[in-house]
CSV table of C-alpha atoms in Angstrom, one decimal:
chain,number,residue,atom,x,y,z
P,1,MET,CA,-102.0,47.5,-107.7
P,2,ALA,CA,-102.3,44.5,-105.2
P,3,SER,CA,-105.3,42.6,-105.5
P,4,PHE,CA,-107.5,40.7,-102.9
P,5,GLY,CA,-105.7,37.4,-103.3
P,6,ARG,CA,-106.9,34.5,-102.5
P,7,TRP,CA,-109.5,35.8,-100.3
P,8,ASN,CA,-110.5,38.0,-103.2
P,9,SER,CA,-114.5,36.7,-103.4
P,10,LEU,CA,-114.5,37.2,-99.8
P,11,SER,CA,-113.1,40.8,-99.6
P,12,TYR,CA,-115.2,43.4,-98.3
P,13,ALA,CA,-118.4,41.2,-98.2
P,14,PRO,CA,-121.0,42.4,-96.1
P,15,PRO,CA,-120.2,41.0,-92.5
P,16,ALA,CA,-122.5,37.6,-92.0
P,17,SER,CA,-125.8,38.3,-90.2
P,18,PRO,CA,-125.9,39.8,-86.5
P,19,SER,CA,-127.9,37.4,-85.7
P,20,ALA,CA,-125.5,34.2,-86.6
P,21,PRO,CA,-123.0,34.8,-83.4
P,22,SER,CA,-124.8,34.7,-80.0
P,23,LEU,CA,-124.5,36.5,-77.0
P,24,PRO,CA,-124.4,36.9,-74.4
P,25,GLY,CA,-124.2,33.1,-73.2
P,26,ARG,CA,-122.1,30.8,-75.7
P,27,SER,CA,-121.5,31.9,-79.0
P,28,GLN,CA,-123.0,29.2,-81.8
P,29,ASN,CA,-119.6,29.8,-83.5
P,30,SER,CA,-117.0,28.8,-80.3
P,31,GLY,CA,-115.5,26.2,-81.9
P,32,PRO,CA,-114.1,22.8,-80.9
P,33,HIS,CA,-114.0,24.1,-77.2
P,34,GLU,CA,-116.7,23.6,-75.1
P,35,SER,CA,-115.8,25.2,-71.8
P,36,SER,CA,-115.4,28.9,-71.5
P,37,PRO,CA,-112.1,30.9,-70.4
P,38,TYR,CA,-114.4,33.5,-69.9
P,39,PRO,CA,-115.9,33.9,-66.8
P,40,GLU,CA,-119.6,33.9,-66.6
P,41,GLN,CA,-120.1,37.4,-65.3
P,42,LEU,CA,-118.5,38.8,-69.1
P,43,HIS,CA,-120.4,36.4,-70.9
P,44,SER,CA,-123.8,38.0,-69.4
P,45,SER,CA,-122.9,41.5,-68.5
P,46,TYR,CA,-125.0,42.7,-71.3
P,47,SER,CA,-128.2,41.0,-69.5
P,48,ARG,CA,-127.3,42.2,-66.3
P,49,VAL,CA,-126.4,45.7,-67.1
P,50,PHE,CA,-129.8,45.7,-69.4
P,51,PRO,CA,-132.3,43.7,-67.3
P,52,ALA,CA,-135.7,44.0,-68.4
P,53,ALA,CA,-136.9,47.2,-69.1
P,54,ARG,CA,-140.3,48.1,-66.7
P,55,PRO,CA,-143.1,49.8,-69.1
P,56,ASP,CA,-142.6,52.9,-67.4
P,57,TYR,CA,-139.2,53.3,-69.0
P,58,TYR,CA,-141.2,54.1,-72.8
P,59,TYR,CA,-140.8,58.0,-71.9
P,60,ILE,CA,-140.6,58.5,-75.3
P,61,GLN,CA,-141.4,56.4,-78.0
P,62,PRO,CA,-138.3,55.7,-80.2
P,63,SER,CA,-138.6,54.2,-83.7
P,64,PHE,CA,-137.1,51.1,-84.1
P,65,PRO,CA,-136.9,49.4,-87.5
P,66,PRO,CA,-139.7,46.5,-87.5
P,67,GLY,CA,-138.6,43.7,-86.1
P,68,THR,CA,-136.0,44.6,-83.9
P,69,ASP,CA,-134.6,42.3,-81.2
P,70,LEU,CA,-136.6,43.3,-77.9
P,71,ASP,CA,-133.3,43.1,-76.1
P,72,VAL,CA,-132.4,45.8,-77.7
P,73,ILE,CA,-135.1,47.6,-77.4
P,74,ARG,CA,-134.2,46.6,-73.3
P,75,ALA,CA,-130.9,47.9,-74.1
P,76,PHE,CA,-131.6,51.5,-75.7
P,77,HIS,CA,-134.1,52.2,-72.8
P,78,MET,CA,-131.5,51.4,-70.5
P,79,VAL,CA,-128.7,53.2,-72.4
P,80,ASP,CA,-130.7,56.8,-72.9
P,81,ARG,CA,-130.5,57.9,-69.4
P,82,ASP,CA,-131.6,61.5,-69.9
P,83,ARG,CA,-134.7,59.9,-71.6
P,84,SER,CA,-133.9,62.1,-74.9
P,85,GLY,CA,-134.8,59.3,-77.6
P,86,PHE,CA,-130.9,59.5,-78.2
P,87,ILE,CA,-127.8,58.1,-76.8
P,88,ASP,CA,-125.1,60.3,-77.0
P,89,GLU,CA,-121.3,59.2,-76.2
P,90,ASN,CA,-121.2,59.5,-72.5
P,91,GLU,CA,-124.4,57.0,-72.3
P,92,LEU,CA,-122.7,54.8,-74.1
P,93,ARG,CA,-119.4,55.1,-72.2
P,94,GLN,CA,-121.2,54.0,-69.1
P,95,ALA,CA,-123.2,51.5,-70.9
P,96,LEU,CA,-120.3,49.5,-72.2
P,97,CYS,CA,-117.6,49.9,-69.3
P,98,THR,CA,-119.0,47.9,-66.6
P,99,GLY,CA,-116.8,45.9,-64.1
P,100,TYR,CA,-115.9,43.2,-66.6
P,101,GLN,CA,-114.9,45.5,-69.5
P,102,ARG,CA,-113.2,48.7,-70.4
P,103,PHE,CA,-113.6,50.4,-73.2
P,104,ASN,CA,-110.9,53.5,-74.5
P,105,PRO,CA,-112.4,56.3,-74.8
P,106,ARG,CA,-111.0,56.6,-78.5
P,107,THR,CA,-113.3,52.9,-79.2
P,108,ILE,CA,-116.6,54.9,-77.9
P,109,ARG,CA,-115.8,57.6,-80.0
P,110,LEU,CA,-115.1,55.4,-83.1
P,111,LEU,CA,-118.5,53.9,-82.6
P,112,MET,CA,-120.2,56.7,-82.1
P,113,PHE,CA,-119.0,58.1,-85.6
P,114,LEU,CA,-119.1,55.0,-87.4
P,115,PHE,CA,-122.8,54.5,-85.8
P,116,ARG,CA,-124.1,58.4,-85.8
P,117,ASN,CA,-127.1,59.4,-87.0
P,118,PRO,CA,-127.1,61.4,-90.1
P,119,SER,CA,-129.1,64.6,-89.1
P,120,ASP,CA,-127.4,64.5,-85.6
P,121,PRO,CA,-123.8,63.9,-85.6
P,122,LEU,CA,-123.3,64.2,-82.1
P,123,ARG,CA,-126.1,61.2,-81.0
P,124,VAL,CA,-126.8,57.6,-81.7
P,125,GLY,CA,-130.6,57.3,-82.7
P,126,PRO,CA,-132.9,53.9,-82.3
P,127,LYS,CA,-132.1,52.2,-85.7
P,128,GLU,CA,-128.6,53.1,-85.6
P,129,PHE,CA,-128.4,51.5,-81.9
P,130,ALA,CA,-130.2,48.9,-83.3
P,131,ALA,CA,-127.3,48.2,-85.8
P,132,LEU,CA,-124.0,49.2,-82.9
P,133,TRP,CA,-125.9,46.8,-80.2
P,134,SER,CA,-126.1,44.1,-83.0
P,135,CYS,CA,-122.6,44.4,-84.6
P,136,LEU,CA,-121.0,44.3,-80.8
P,137,LYS,CA,-122.9,41.1,-80.1
P,138,GLN,CA,-121.5,39.8,-83.7
P,139,TRP,CA,-118.2,41.1,-83.2
P,140,ARG,CA,-118.4,39.5,-79.7
P,141,GLY,CA,-119.6,36.2,-80.8
P,142,ILE,CA,-116.5,36.2,-83.3
P,143,PHE,CA,-113.8,37.2,-80.4
P,144,GLU,CA,-115.0,34.3,-78.5
P,145,ARG,CA,-114.6,32.3,-81.6
P,146,PHE,CA,-111.1,33.3,-82.9
P,147,ASP,CA,-109.8,33.4,-78.8
P,148,ARG,CA,-108.6,29.6,-79.8
P,149,ASP,CA,-106.2,29.6,-76.6
P,150,ARG,CA,-109.0,31.1,-74.4
P,151,SER,CA,-107.1,33.8,-72.9
P,152,GLY,CA,-109.2,36.8,-73.3
P,153,LYS,CA,-107.0,38.0,-76.1
P,154,ILE,CA,-106.3,37.6,-79.4
P,155,ASP,CA,-103.2,37.3,-81.5
P,156,LEU,CA,-102.3,38.6,-85.5
P,157,GLY,CA,-103.1,35.2,-86.6
P,158,GLU,CA,-106.4,35.1,-84.6
P,159,LEU,CA,-107.2,38.5,-85.7
P,160,ARG,CA,-106.2,38.1,-89.4
P,161,ASP,CA,-109.0,34.7,-89.4
P,162,ALA,CA,-111.5,36.3,-87.1
P,163,LEU,CA,-111.9,39.7,-89.4
P,164,TYR,CA,-111.8,37.1,-92.5
P,165,SER,CA,-114.8,35.8,-90.7
P,166,LEU,CA,-116.6,39.0,-90.8
P,167,GLY,CA,-115.6,39.5,-94.2
P,168,TYR,CA,-113.0,41.5,-94.1
P,169,ALA,CA,-109.6,40.2,-96.2
P,170,VAL,CA,-107.0,42.3,-95.1
P,171,PRO,CA,-103.5,42.0,-96.6
P,172,PRO,CA,-100.6,41.0,-93.6
P,173,SER,CA,-98.6,44.1,-94.2
P,174,VAL,CA,-101.8,46.3,-93.3
P,175,LEU,CA,-102.8,44.3,-90.2
P,176,GLN,CA,-99.4,44.6,-89.0
P,177,VAL,CA,-99.4,47.9,-88.8
P,178,LEU,CA,-103.1,48.0,-87.2
P,179,ILE,CA,-102.2,46.0,-84.4
P,180,SER,CA,-98.5,47.9,-84.1
P,181,ARG,CA,-100.7,50.3,-82.2
P,182,TYR,CA,-100.8,48.3,-79.4
P,183,ASP,CA,-97.4,47.5,-79.2
P,184,ASP,CA,-96.1,48.5,-75.5
P,185,GLY,CA,-92.4,48.2,-76.4
P,186,SER,CA,-92.2,45.5,-74.0
P,187,CYS,CA,-90.9,43.0,-76.9
P,188,GLN,CA,-94.0,40.5,-76.5
P,189,ARG,CA,-95.7,39.6,-78.8
P,190,VAL,CA,-99.1,42.2,-79.2
P,191,GLU,CA,-102.3,41.0,-78.3
P,192,LEU,CA,-105.7,42.8,-78.3
P,193,ASN,CA,-108.5,42.4,-75.5
P,194,PHE,CA,-112.0,42.8,-77.1
P,195,ASP,CA,-111.8,46.4,-76.9
P,196,SER,CA,-108.8,46.7,-79.1
P,197,PHE,CA,-110.5,44.0,-81.2
P,198,ILE,CA,-113.5,46.2,-81.6
P,199,GLU,CA,-111.1,49.4,-82.3
P,200,CYS,CA,-109.3,47.4,-84.8
P,201,GLY,CA,-112.3,46.0,-86.5
P,202,MET,CA,-114.2,49.1,-86.6
P,203,ILE,CA,-111.5,51.2,-88.3
P,204,LEU,CA,-111.3,48.3,-90.9
P,205,LYS,CA,-115.2,48.2,-90.9
P,206,GLY,CA,-115.3,52.3,-91.5
P,207,LEU,CA,-112.5,52.4,-94.2
P,208,THR,CA,-113.7,49.2,-96.4
P,209,GLU,CA,-118.0,51.0,-96.5
P,210,LYS,CA,-116.1,54.4,-97.5
P,211,PHE,CA,-114.4,52.1,-100.6
P,212,LYS,CA,-117.3,49.9,-101.4
P,213,GLU,CA,-119.7,53.0,-101.6
P,214,LYS,CA,-117.1,53.7,-104.6
P,215,ASP,CA,-116.6,50.0,-106.2
P,216,LYS,CA,-120.6,49.6,-106.0
P,217,ASP,CA,-119.9,46.3,-108.8
P,218,TYR,CA,-117.4,44.7,-106.1
P,219,THR,CA,-114.4,44.6,-108.9
P,220,GLY,CA,-112.0,45.0,-106.0
P,221,SER,CA,-110.7,48.7,-107.4
P,222,ALA,CA,-111.8,52.3,-107.3
P,223,THR,CA,-111.2,55.4,-109.1
P,224,VAL,CA,-111.0,58.0,-106.8
P,225,SER,CA,-110.5,61.8,-107.7
P,226,TYR,CA,-108.5,63.8,-105.0
P,227,ASP,CA,-112.0,65.7,-104.0
P,228,VAL,CA,-113.2,62.4,-103.1
P,229,PHE,CA,-110.2,60.7,-101.8
P,230,LEU,CA,-110.2,63.5,-99.3
P,231,SER,CA,-113.7,63.4,-99.0
P,232,MET,CA,-113.1,59.7,-97.8
P,233,THR,CA,-110.9,60.0,-95.8
P,234,ILE,CA,-110.8,63.2,-93.9
P,235,PRO,CA,-114.2,63.1,-92.2
P,236,PHE,CA,-112.9,59.8,-90.9
P,237,LEU,CA,-109.7,60.8,-89.5
P,238,VAL,CA,-110.9,64.4,-88.4
P,239,SER,CA,-114.0,62.6,-86.7
P,240,TYR,CA,-111.7,59.6,-84.5
P,241,ASN,CA,-109.4,61.1,-82.6
G,1,MET,CA,-116.4,62.4,-109.8
G,2,ALA,CA,-115.6,66.1,-108.4
G,3,SER,CA,-113.0,67.8,-110.5
G,4,PHE,CA,-110.2,69.9,-108.8
G,5,GLY,CA,-112.5,72.8,-110.2
G,6,ARG,CA,-111.3,76.3,-110.9
G,7,TRP,CA,-108.1,75.4,-108.9
G,8,ASN,CA,-107.1,72.2,-111.2
G,9,SER,CA,-103.7,73.6,-112.1
G,10,LEU,CA,-102.5,73.8,-108.2
G,11,SER,CA,-104.0,71.2,-106.8
G,12,TYR,CA,-101.7,69.5,-104.8
G,13,ALA,CA,-98.9,71.3,-106.3
G,14,PRO,CA,-95.4,70.6,-104.7
G,15,PRO,CA,-95.7,73.5,-101.8
G,16,ALA,CA,-93.0,76.9,-102.8
G,17,SER,CA,-90.1,76.8,-101.7
G,18,PRO,CA,-89.4,76.7,-98.2
G,19,SER,CA,-87.5,79.6,-98.6
G,20,ALA,CA,-89.7,82.0,-100.0
G,21,PRO,CA,-91.6,83.1,-96.2
G,22,SER,CA,-89.3,84.0,-93.8
G,23,LEU,CA,-89.6,83.4,-90.1
G,24,PRO,CA,-88.6,84.6,-87.7
G,25,GLY,CA,-89.7,88.4,-88.4
G,26,ARG,CA,-91.7,89.9,-90.6
G,27,SER,CA,-92.7,87.6,-93.6
G,28,GLN,CA,-91.7,88.2,-97.5
G,29,ASN,CA,-95.3,87.3,-97.7
G,30,SER,CA,-96.9,89.1,-95.1
G,31,GLY,CA,-99.5,91.2,-97.4
G,32,PRO,CA,-100.6,94.7,-97.4
G,33,HIS,CA,-99.8,95.1,-93.4
G,34,GLU,CA,-96.8,96.5,-92.7
G,35,SER,CA,-96.9,96.2,-89.2
G,36,SER,CA,-97.4,93.1,-87.0
G,37,PRO,CA,-99.7,92.6,-84.3
G,38,TYR,CA,-97.9,89.2,-83.0
G,39,PRO,CA,-95.6,90.4,-80.1
G,40,GLU,CA,-91.8,90.2,-81.4
G,41,GLN,CA,-91.5,87.3,-78.8
G,42,LEU,CA,-93.2,85.4,-80.6
G,43,HIS,CA,-91.9,86.3,-84.3
G,44,SER,CA,-88.5,85.6,-82.4
G,45,SER,CA,-89.4,82.5,-80.5
G,46,TYR,CA,-87.1,80.3,-82.7
G,47,SER,CA,-84.3,82.0,-82.6
G,48,ARG,CA,-84.5,82.7,-78.6
G,49,VAL,CA,-85.2,79.1,-77.6
G,50,PHE,CA,-82.8,78.3,-80.1
G,51,PRO,CA,-79.2,80.6,-79.5
G,52,ALA,CA,-76.3,80.2,-80.9
G,53,ALA,CA,-74.9,76.4,-80.8
G,54,ARG,CA,-71.2,76.2,-79.0
G,55,PRO,CA,-69.0,73.9,-80.9
G,56,ASP,CA,-69.1,71.6,-77.6
G,57,TYR,CA,-73.0,70.6,-78.9
G,58,TYR,CA,-71.3,68.6,-81.5
G,59,TYR,CA,-71.5,65.7,-79.5
G,60,ILE,CA,-72.5,63.3,-82.4
G,61,GLN,CA,-72.2,64.3,-86.2
G,62,PRO,CA,-75.4,64.3,-87.3
G,63,SER,CA,-75.7,64.1,-91.3
G,64,PHE,CA,-77.3,66.8,-92.5
G,65,PRO,CA,-78.0,67.2,-96.6
G,66,PRO,CA,-75.9,69.5,-97.8
G,67,GLY,CA,-76.8,73.6,-97.9
G,68,THR,CA,-79.0,72.9,-94.7
G,69,ASP,CA,-79.0,76.3,-93.3
G,70,LEU,CA,-77.0,76.7,-90.2
G,71,ASP,CA,-80.2,78.0,-88.1
G,72,VAL,CA,-81.6,74.5,-88.9
G,73,ILE,CA,-78.4,73.0,-87.6
G,74,ARG,CA,-78.2,75.1,-84.5
G,75,ALA,CA,-82.0,74.5,-83.6
G,76,PHE,CA,-81.3,70.7,-84.5
G,77,HIS,CA,-78.5,70.5,-81.8
G,78,MET,CA,-80.6,72.5,-78.8
G,79,VAL,CA,-83.5,70.1,-79.6
G,80,ASP,CA,-81.8,66.6,-79.5
G,81,ARG,CA,-81.1,67.2,-75.3
G,82,ASP,CA,-80.4,63.6,-74.6
G,83,ARG,CA,-77.7,64.0,-77.4
G,84,SER,CA,-78.5,60.8,-79.4
G,85,GLY,CA,-78.4,62.4,-82.9
G,86,PHE,CA,-82.4,61.9,-83.3
G,87,ILE,CA,-85.5,63.6,-81.9
G,88,ASP,CA,-88.3,61.8,-80.0
G,89,GLU,CA,-91.4,63.4,-79.2
G,90,ASN,CA,-90.8,64.6,-76.4
G,91,GLU,CA,-87.7,66.4,-77.3
G,92,LEU,CA,-90.0,68.0,-80.1
G,93,ARG,CA,-93.0,68.9,-77.9
G,94,GLN,CA,-90.3,70.5,-75.5
G,95,ALA,CA,-88.7,72.4,-78.3
G,96,LEU,CA,-92.3,73.8,-79.9
G,97,CYS,CA,-93.9,74.6,-77.0
G,98,THR,CA,-92.3,78.0,-75.9
G,99,GLY,CA,-94.1,80.6,-73.8
G,100,TYR,CA,-95.5,82.0,-76.4
G,101,GLN,CA,-97.0,78.8,-78.6
G,102,ARG,CA,-98.7,76.3,-77.2
G,103,PHE,CA,-98.4,72.9,-79.2
G,104,ASN,CA,-101.7,70.0,-79.1
G,105,PRO,CA,-99.9,66.7,-78.6
G,106,ARG,CA,-102.0,65.3,-80.9
G,107,THR,CA,-99.8,67.9,-83.6
G,108,ILE,CA,-96.9,66.8,-82.2
G,109,ARG,CA,-97.1,63.1,-83.0
G,110,LEU,CA,-98.5,63.9,-86.8
G,111,LEU,CA,-95.8,66.2,-87.1
G,112,MET,CA,-93.3,63.2,-85.7
G,113,PHE,CA,-95.4,60.7,-88.4
G,114,LEU,CA,-95.1,62.8,-91.0
G,115,PHE,CA,-91.4,63.7,-90.6
G,116,ARG,CA,-90.2,60.3,-89.1
G,117,ASN,CA,-87.2,58.3,-90.3
G,118,PRO,CA,-88.0,55.4,-92.3
G,119,SER,CA,-85.5,53.3,-90.5
G,120,ASP,CA,-86.7,54.8,-87.1
G,121,PRO,CA,-90.3,55.5,-87.0
G,122,LEU,CA,-90.5,56.9,-83.4
G,123,ARG,CA,-87.5,59.0,-84.3
G,124,VAL,CA,-86.7,62.4,-86.3
G,125,GLY,CA,-83.2,62.3,-87.7
G,126,PRO,CA,-81.1,65.3,-89.2
G,127,LYS,CA,-82.5,65.5,-92.9
G,128,GLU,CA,-86.1,64.9,-91.6
G,129,PHE,CA,-85.6,67.3,-88.9
G,130,ALA,CA,-84.1,69.9,-91.9
G,131,ALA,CA,-87.7,69.5,-93.6
G,132,LEU,CA,-89.9,69.7,-90.6
G,133,TRP,CA,-88.1,72.8,-89.4
G,134,SER,CA,-88.1,73.9,-93.3
G,135,CYS,CA,-91.5,73.4,-93.3
G,136,LEU,CA,-92.9,74.7,-89.7
G,137,LYS,CA,-90.9,78.2,-90.7
G,138,GLN,CA,-92.8,78.3,-94.0
G,139,TRP,CA,-96.3,78.1,-92.8
G,140,ARG,CA,-95.6,80.1,-89.6
G,141,GLY,CA,-95.2,83.1,-92.4
G,142,ILE,CA,-98.1,81.6,-94.5
G,143,PHE,CA,-100.1,82.2,-91.7
G,144,GLU,CA,-99.1,85.6,-90.7
G,145,ARG,CA,-99.7,86.6,-94.4
G,146,PHE,CA,-103.2,85.1,-94.8
G,147,ASP,CA,-104.3,86.0,-90.8
G,148,ARG,CA,-105.6,89.6,-92.6
G,149,ASP,CA,-107.2,90.8,-89.6
G,150,ARG,CA,-104.2,90.4,-87.4
G,151,SER,CA,-106.1,88.4,-85.5
G,152,GLY,CA,-103.6,85.5,-84.7
G,153,LYS,CA,-106.1,83.5,-85.7
G,154,ILE,CA,-107.3,82.5,-88.9
G,155,ASP,CA,-111.1,81.4,-90.3
G,156,LEU,CA,-112.4,79.7,-93.0
G,157,GLY,CA,-112.1,81.4,-95.6
G,158,GLU,CA,-108.2,82.3,-94.6
G,159,LEU,CA,-107.6,78.9,-94.0
G,160,ARG,CA,-108.8,78.1,-97.6
G,161,ASP,CA,-106.6,81.3,-98.9
G,162,ALA,CA,-103.8,79.9,-97.1
G,163,LEU,CA,-103.6,76.8,-98.2
G,164,TYR,CA,-104.3,76.8,-101.4
G,165,SER,CA,-101.0,79.3,-101.7
G,166,LEU,CA,-99.6,76.3,-100.5
G,167,GLY,CA,-100.5,74.4,-103.5
G,168,TYR,CA,-103.9,73.0,-101.7
G,169,ALA,CA,-106.8,73.4,-103.6
G,170,VAL,CA,-109.5,71.8,-100.7
G,171,PRO,CA,-113.3,71.4,-101.9
G,172,PRO,CA,-115.5,73.4,-99.4
G,173,SER,CA,-117.0,70.8,-97.7
G,174,VAL,CA,-113.7,69.2,-96.3
G,175,LEU,CA,-112.6,72.4,-95.2
G,176,GLN,CA,-115.5,72.8,-93.2
G,177,VAL,CA,-115.2,68.9,-91.8
G,178,LEU,CA,-111.8,69.3,-91.5
G,179,ILE,CA,-112.6,72.8,-89.0
G,180,SER,CA,-115.2,71.6,-87.5
G,181,ARG,CA,-113.2,69.9,-85.1
G,182,TYR,CA,-112.1,72.8,-83.3
G,183,ASP,CA,-116.1,74.1,-82.7
G,184,ASP,CA,-116.3,74.4,-79.2
G,185,GLY,CA,-120.6,74.6,-79.5
G,186,SER,CA,-120.4,78.4,-78.2
G,187,CYS,CA,-122.1,79.2,-81.8
G,188,GLN,CA,-119.2,81.7,-82.6
G,189,ARG,CA,-117.5,81.5,-85.9
G,190,VAL,CA,-114.9,79.1,-85.4
G,191,GLU,CA,-111.1,80.2,-85.9
G,192,LEU,CA,-107.8,78.5,-85.8
G,193,ASN,CA,-104.6,79.3,-84.1
G,194,PHE,CA,-101.2,78.6,-85.2
G,195,ASP,CA,-101.3,74.7,-83.8
G,196,SER,CA,-104.9,74.2,-84.9
G,197,PHE,CA,-103.4,75.6,-88.6
G,198,ILE,CA,-100.5,73.1,-88.6
G,199,GLU,CA,-102.6,70.4,-87.6
G,200,CYS,CA,-104.9,71.3,-90.7
G,201,GLY,CA,-102.4,71.7,-92.7
G,202,MET,CA,-100.4,68.6,-91.7
G,203,ILE,CA,-103.4,66.5,-92.4
G,204,LEU,CA,-103.8,67.0,-95.7
G,205,LYS,CA,-100.0,67.7,-96.6
G,206,GLY,CA,-99.9,64.0,-95.5
G,207,LEU,CA,-103.1,62.5,-97.5
G,208,THR,CA,-102.1,64.5,-100.2
G,209,GLU,CA,-98.6,63.0,-100.5
G,210,LYS,CA,-100.6,59.7,-100.5
G,211,PHE,CA,-102.5,60.3,-102.8
G,212,LYS,CA,-99.6,61.7,-105.5
G,213,GLU,CA,-98.0,58.7,-104.8
G,214,LYS,CA,-100.6,56.7,-107.1
G,215,ASP,CA,-101.5,59.7,-109.5
G,216,LYS,CA,-97.7,60.5,-110.3
G,217,ASP,CA,-99.0,61.6,-113.8
G,218,TYR,CA,-100.9,64.9,-112.0
G,219,THR,CA,-104.2,63.6,-113.7
G,220,GLY,CA,-106.1,64.8,-110.7
G,221,SER,CA,-107.4,61.0,-110.0
G,222,ALA,CA,-106.2,57.8,-109.2
G,223,THR,CA,-107.5,53.8,-109.6
G,224,VAL,CA,-106.4,52.3,-106.6
G,225,SER,CA,-107.0,48.5,-105.1
G,226,TYR,CA,-108.6,47.5,-101.8
G,227,ASP,CA,-105.8,46.9,-100.4
G,228,VAL,CA,-103.7,49.9,-101.8
G,229,PHE,CA,-106.4,52.1,-100.0
G,230,LEU,CA,-106.0,50.5,-96.8
G,231,SER,CA,-102.3,50.4,-97.1
G,232,MET,CA,-102.8,54.1,-98.2
G,233,THR,CA,-105.3,55.2,-95.0
G,234,ILE,CA,-104.4,52.7,-92.0
G,235,PRO,CA,-100.7,54.3,-91.4
G,236,PHE,CA,-101.7,57.5,-91.1
G,237,LEU,CA,-104.9,56.7,-89.1
G,238,VAL,CA,-103.1,54.3,-86.7
G,239,SER,CA,-99.8,56.6,-86.1
G,240,TYR,CA,-102.2,59.7,-85.6
G,241,ASN,CA,-104.4,59.0,-82.7
């Protein structure tokens, strides 16, 4: 069996607190580069898409976890266009796709699947939205931090380092397979934009969480029956394509 | 851990010989019903799409395993439109989609992934094509056998029995998730056509083979490291969507 290798102690460790990297605006972890290659629009797209909510947005009082950032609550009310108190796939797509950022429908579906409400698997509730939003903010900060050449894309090495900083020590062979889906056959080095970075990261996040459920002591290995193996993987596979 | 339950001894046993159910024409295992509800065109679609090959089709001599059915060799030469000696995704789609049978592009991609040539992952060689073709013939026979009400579709119970006859003892909860992707929200009982049946079956086949690689003694459980778990699942997930 393969081991966790040199990153053993950090493999699938809980990601850092969402509050660690900051977004929008400059990331606190943005590395040695002081100036950013990202247009200001990109940095501030979250706050511009979701301006301060007016009091009359409080059509339904969704129940957010105590201490939820006001920006997240504000964003929720903006995204929840049908005022149902839940976010559906269409609402999430409209919220994430701006003039400055495209998101593949596959990525949106993956986010919906990973952050779905247990009692309503087709929608995201306030609690799940808070987690999703914080996660995206965090990953945006990480993306900007590890895009060392400020190209707006990250390559295989930058992806490896970025995922490692998030607590995922992924074997190079797996990363190679993961990144291969973005190879357009042009023989150029594969690079990921933020959308693809999120997709790769979320695939790893989803599978890692499934594995952790079976490795509660963090031994790095798990014994699973055939039934359990199918139950761990099929929902992920079926819901995300 | 969940066990294999009452189907323990048969769980992920090697599928029956491809020659067991016959296709085209009446299945040898077609159950108590003597007459078929399927139009004759559907039964004979394989042979009509791939008429007897002429000698001049032998542009390249693909290397088939000894004993390969002549029908399979004939089909290969018909499907290999660019005469490359390999079958690509487009060729397979054109071959499988006839006037009587549609195949979702997702299913075609899944078949390409599961039967891909190890040295050329985007194409299927003669050996892999023989396995793919035999598999489809076998599963067509099983589908017809378990479509007991001759509706041209099979429901959850029929799917369970069909998969069991192929050696896959799938927990009901997993089957429910698997079949849920075909729920169109109409509140009607979910039923699968042949295309969807193949997709469900191939998902199970792919995951089961991955698991068997780690459970060579057929104990029903496997111990895997985090790295191995990712390596087992990510290629499947990434290549098939």
